[in-house]
């Protein structure tokens, strides 16, 4: 009888949980080792916490010169810029230049910065100033002080890569969970599809609904983990890249898509765009669905949410 084999590791600053179904414990553990090695490899490429990473080399040369990168990094940046265009800048990997000193989302934060200061803090955020040269696989940030970061897309990309590697090794069923952004394939040992619980934003240990997500990915972005309450209003730790101010009005956004990378990248911009604009965008995309819960606990779903 096939069984579950699970491993939990901390990588890319997040808790990764890898679960596979197998008949053989030794083989299962070897395959999980290789998936973890793949996520570690991606972390080294993308991290901003290591001076030698390609990301940091791009950032260090902002306004100076183009930097040659691996095709894998180049392609990820290219896809990220396409998502920026799709979301009209609500998703933007150049968020790395934002002044962290303005934002300390905790109980002690009692006021928002003034509009001018906030707007100044995001003046370097502009995905259109990332210049790609496909022929030479180089990346150039036009403005000095610009910084890119993969916080909004990296763990989804790593989850996709780990899944792909496990499938190549004939793992027929499993789940890669990257801090709540997860991708599944195959079925559970009893033949039933994988299901996911959508957390109630007010009591996030309590689900309010479940979805079948076999062979799909789901990513959730919300204000229930880091936020500030100012004058009785709750502000998410998500910053609108256009204004520099935190977004409010939505408690959580869950995106369902065949790709964890795409689901991860789309959850935050829908939070920024708001219910109406966000739903309108998702409804135009194929094989993509979303569930939005607003500040008043109203639940909104895209047209195609009955994904089996």
XYZ file of C-alpha atoms in Angstrom:
308
model
C 0.000 0.000 0.000
C 1.509 3.385 -0.963
C 2.210 5.733 1.925
C 2.871 9.419 2.591
C 6.465 10.608 2.944
C 6.848 14.164 4.172
C 9.743 16.517 4.928
C 9.667 20.057 6.319
C 12.638 22.386 5.728
C 13.293 26.111 5.970
C 14.462 27.484 2.626
C 14.223 30.896 0.917
C 13.184 32.285 4.312
C 10.047 30.128 4.189
C 8.748 26.812 5.465
C 8.704 24.293 2.630
C 6.796 21.050 3.129
C 7.325 18.319 0.532
C 4.950 15.338 0.523
C 5.107 12.449 -1.912
C 3.277 9.136 -2.249
C 5.529 6.103 -2.624
C 5.805 2.352 -1.938
C 9.475 2.582 -0.983
C 10.726 4.658 1.984
C 14.369 4.741 0.916
C 13.602 5.842 -2.646
C 11.057 8.378 -1.425
C 13.605 10.022 0.872
C 16.264 10.133 -1.850
C 13.816 11.859 -4.195
C 12.789 14.376 -1.525
C 16.531 15.093 -0.946
C 16.902 15.969 -4.635
C 13.827 18.243 -4.571
C 15.261 20.071 -1.536
C 18.627 20.425 -3.312
C 16.800 21.991 -6.285
C 15.046 24.562 -4.044
C 18.410 25.368 -2.387
C 19.988 25.888 -5.816
C 17.236 28.354 -6.757
C 17.616 30.151 -3.419
C 21.345 30.730 -4.118
C 20.508 32.201 -7.539
C 17.764 34.531 -6.348
C 18.623 35.529 -2.778
C 19.421 39.124 -1.822
C 21.103 37.926 1.402
C 24.253 36.769 -0.339
C 26.598 39.257 -2.042
C 27.525 36.651 -4.668
C 23.996 36.042 -5.946
C 23.078 37.129 -9.465
C 20.248 39.224 -8.018
C 22.682 41.234 -5.921
C 25.063 41.660 -8.843
C 22.184 43.143 -10.900
C 21.303 45.469 -7.994
C 24.909 46.533 -7.341
C 25.231 47.612 -10.977
C 21.971 49.587 -11.180
C 22.543 52.688 -13.302
C 26.054 51.482 -14.148
C 26.024 48.494 -16.509
C 24.132 45.460 -17.746
C 24.849 42.190 -15.916
C 25.035 38.799 -17.635
C 22.897 36.204 -15.855
C 21.939 32.549 -16.275
C 19.157 32.001 -18.809
C 16.985 30.659 -15.984
C 17.240 33.963 -14.058
C 16.774 35.974 -17.257
C 13.616 34.029 -18.159
C 12.150 34.410 -14.648
C 12.712 38.199 -14.804
C 11.177 38.261 -18.291
C 8.054 36.446 -17.022
C 7.895 38.765 -13.975
C 7.922 41.832 -16.262
C 5.083 40.331 -18.323
C 3.049 39.955 -15.110
C 3.853 43.610 -14.277
C 2.468 44.647 -17.652
C -0.608 42.421 -17.166
C -1.308 43.953 -13.726
C -0.388 47.511 -14.810
C 2.456 47.622 -12.303
C 0.539 46.252 -9.283
C 3.148 43.455 -9.344
C 6.688 44.786 -9.649
C 9.993 43.042 -8.867
C 11.731 46.435 -8.530
C 10.030 46.882 -5.130
C 13.443 46.199 -3.525
C 14.275 49.928 -3.413
C 11.405 50.787 -1.041
C 12.520 52.476 2.161
C 11.949 49.842 4.854
C 12.313 52.424 7.618
C 8.889 53.827 6.681
C 7.186 50.515 7.266
C 7.284 48.592 10.479
C 4.092 46.606 10.454
C 3.377 45.764 14.037
C 1.269 46.918 16.963
C 3.526 49.941 17.511
C 2.851 51.536 14.135
C 0.390 54.322 14.882
C 0.378 56.517 11.781
C 0.925 56.421 8.046
C 3.744 58.452 6.491
C 2.523 61.548 4.667
C 1.579 61.116 1.017
C 4.673 62.910 -0.311
C 7.120 60.841 1.781
C 5.338 57.639 0.777
C 5.392 58.518 -2.914
C 9.082 59.401 -2.688
C 9.814 56.014 -1.140
C 8.515 54.251 -4.264
C 9.923 56.577 -6.924
C 12.481 53.950 -8.017
C 9.840 51.219 -8.408
C 9.223 50.932 -12.131
C 9.407 47.626 -13.971
C 9.737 49.554 -17.278
C 13.254 50.531 -16.181
C 14.417 46.902 -16.237
C 16.159 46.496 -19.599
C 16.554 42.936 -20.875
C 18.831 41.877 -23.727
C 17.736 38.401 -24.836
C 20.661 37.959 -27.218
C 23.255 38.411 -24.459
C 21.031 37.363 -21.491
C 21.820 40.590 -19.644
C 19.747 42.612 -17.197
C 20.185 46.342 -16.644
C 18.425 48.539 -14.095
C 18.321 52.051 -15.556
C 18.251 54.069 -12.323
C 20.922 54.146 -9.620
C 19.490 52.781 -6.371
C 16.971 50.489 -8.099
C 16.751 46.991 -6.662
C 14.938 43.869 -7.766
C 13.753 41.081 -5.500
C 11.889 37.826 -6.019
C 9.800 37.825 -2.833
C 6.549 37.821 -4.815
C 7.380 35.055 -7.297
C 10.464 33.104 -6.149
C 8.906 30.553 -3.819
C 6.197 29.734 -6.367
C 8.883 29.229 -9.011
C 10.836 26.961 -6.632
C 7.683 24.912 -5.893
C 7.063 24.439 -9.641
C 10.664 23.336 -10.193
C 10.587 20.865 -7.275
C 7.323 19.359 -8.584
C 8.716 19.089 -12.110
C 11.864 17.339 -10.856
C 9.839 14.856 -8.762
C 7.586 14.078 -11.732
C 10.666 13.388 -13.893
C 11.727 10.864 -11.231
C 8.378 9.064 -11.652
C 6.755 10.406 -8.504
C 3.121 10.105 -9.585
C 1.572 12.052 -6.728
C 2.556 14.717 -4.226
C 2.332 18.220 -2.830
C 4.973 20.948 -2.571
C 3.842 23.549 -0.035
C 5.933 26.738 0.042
C 4.640 28.619 3.091
C 1.025 28.224 2.003
C 1.658 28.546 -1.727
C 1.220 24.994 -2.857
C 1.140 22.845 -5.963
C -0.228 19.317 -6.239
C -0.204 16.511 -8.771
C -1.790 13.058 -8.911
C -4.184 11.873 -6.210
C -4.087 10.821 -2.565
C -3.359 7.108 -1.786
C -7.111 6.471 -1.532
C -7.576 7.749 -5.087
C -9.327 10.936 -3.993
C -8.155 14.341 -5.278
C -5.982 16.605 -3.163
C -8.091 19.258 -1.449
C -7.104 22.530 0.188
C -8.862 24.465 2.916
C -9.269 28.223 2.423
C -8.580 29.801 5.810
C -11.063 32.114 7.478
C -9.071 35.396 7.596
C -10.351 36.175 11.111
C -9.499 32.735 12.496
C -6.902 31.430 10.111
C -6.763 27.999 11.735
C -10.416 27.537 10.838
C -11.276 26.866 7.176
C -14.375 28.382 5.618
C -14.314 26.259 2.474
C -12.388 23.507 0.729
C -11.473 23.088 -2.944
C -10.284 20.201 -5.067
C -6.894 21.227 -6.413
C -5.353 18.094 -7.899
C -2.892 19.095 -10.644
C -3.281 22.768 -9.704
C -1.512 25.348 -7.563
C -2.999 27.795 -5.066
C -1.421 30.862 -3.459
C -2.935 33.175 -0.857
C -2.025 36.737 0.054
C -3.695 38.479 2.967
C -3.562 40.973 5.794
C -3.943 38.462 8.629
C -0.249 37.818 9.214
C 1.316 41.293 9.209
C -0.730 44.439 9.531
C -1.145 47.684 11.451
C -4.320 49.206 12.873
C -4.321 52.990 12.560
C -7.317 55.049 13.745
C -9.362 51.861 13.879
C -8.618 50.887 10.257
C -6.638 47.780 9.366
C -3.805 48.156 6.846
C -2.148 45.212 5.143
C 1.672 44.954 5.004
C 1.255 44.973 1.188
C 2.349 48.311 -0.260
C 0.782 49.774 -3.396
C 3.854 50.333 -5.622
C 2.277 53.463 -7.142
C 1.516 55.345 -3.901
C 3.889 53.820 -1.357
C 0.932 53.428 1.007
C -0.439 50.146 2.377
C -3.552 48.646 0.829
C -6.788 48.177 2.725
C -10.231 46.796 1.955
C -9.315 43.158 1.250
C -8.526 40.500 3.850
C -7.333 37.763 1.547
C -6.874 36.753 -2.065
C -6.409 33.130 -3.174
C -5.346 32.456 -6.760
C -5.725 29.018 -8.351
C -3.653 28.261 -11.456
C -1.720 25.352 -13.015
C 1.532 27.166 -12.061
C 2.596 27.978 -8.479
C 4.826 30.747 -9.850
C 1.890 32.455 -11.576
C -0.458 31.955 -8.595
C 2.205 33.365 -6.228
C 2.825 36.380 -8.474
C -0.873 37.195 -9.015
C -2.112 37.042 -5.396
C -0.531 40.323 -4.259
C -1.475 42.483 -7.287
C -5.138 41.453 -6.976
C -4.915 42.586 -3.323
C -3.550 45.934 -4.578
C -6.028 46.299 -7.447
C -9.124 45.750 -5.324
C -12.126 43.473 -5.739
C -13.694 44.793 -8.941
C -10.548 45.394 -10.999
C -8.875 42.242 -9.638
C -11.832 39.992 -10.499
C -12.160 41.597 -13.910
C -8.531 40.753 -14.674
C -8.743 37.147 -13.397
C -11.943 36.560 -15.396
C -10.004 37.363 -18.577
C -7.312 34.761 -17.882
C -7.586 31.129 -18.911
C -7.141 28.371 -16.309
C -6.922 30.952 -13.522
C -9.462 31.476 -10.753
C -9.622 33.461 -7.533
C -11.431 33.838 -4.224
C -11.397 37.269 -2.558
C -12.588 38.078 0.969
C -13.064 41.780 1.644
C -12.828 43.674 4.933
C -16.546 43.103 5.582
C -16.183 39.317 5.117
C -17.940 39.339 1.751
C -16.668 36.482 -0.438
C -16.181 37.091 -4.165
C -15.178 34.427 -6.684
C -14.164 34.526 -10.312
C -16.517 33.063 -12.899
C -14.631 29.772 -13.227
C -14.148 28.918 -9.556
C -15.796 25.509 -9.910
C -12.404 24.055 -10.846
C -12.404 20.304 -10.321
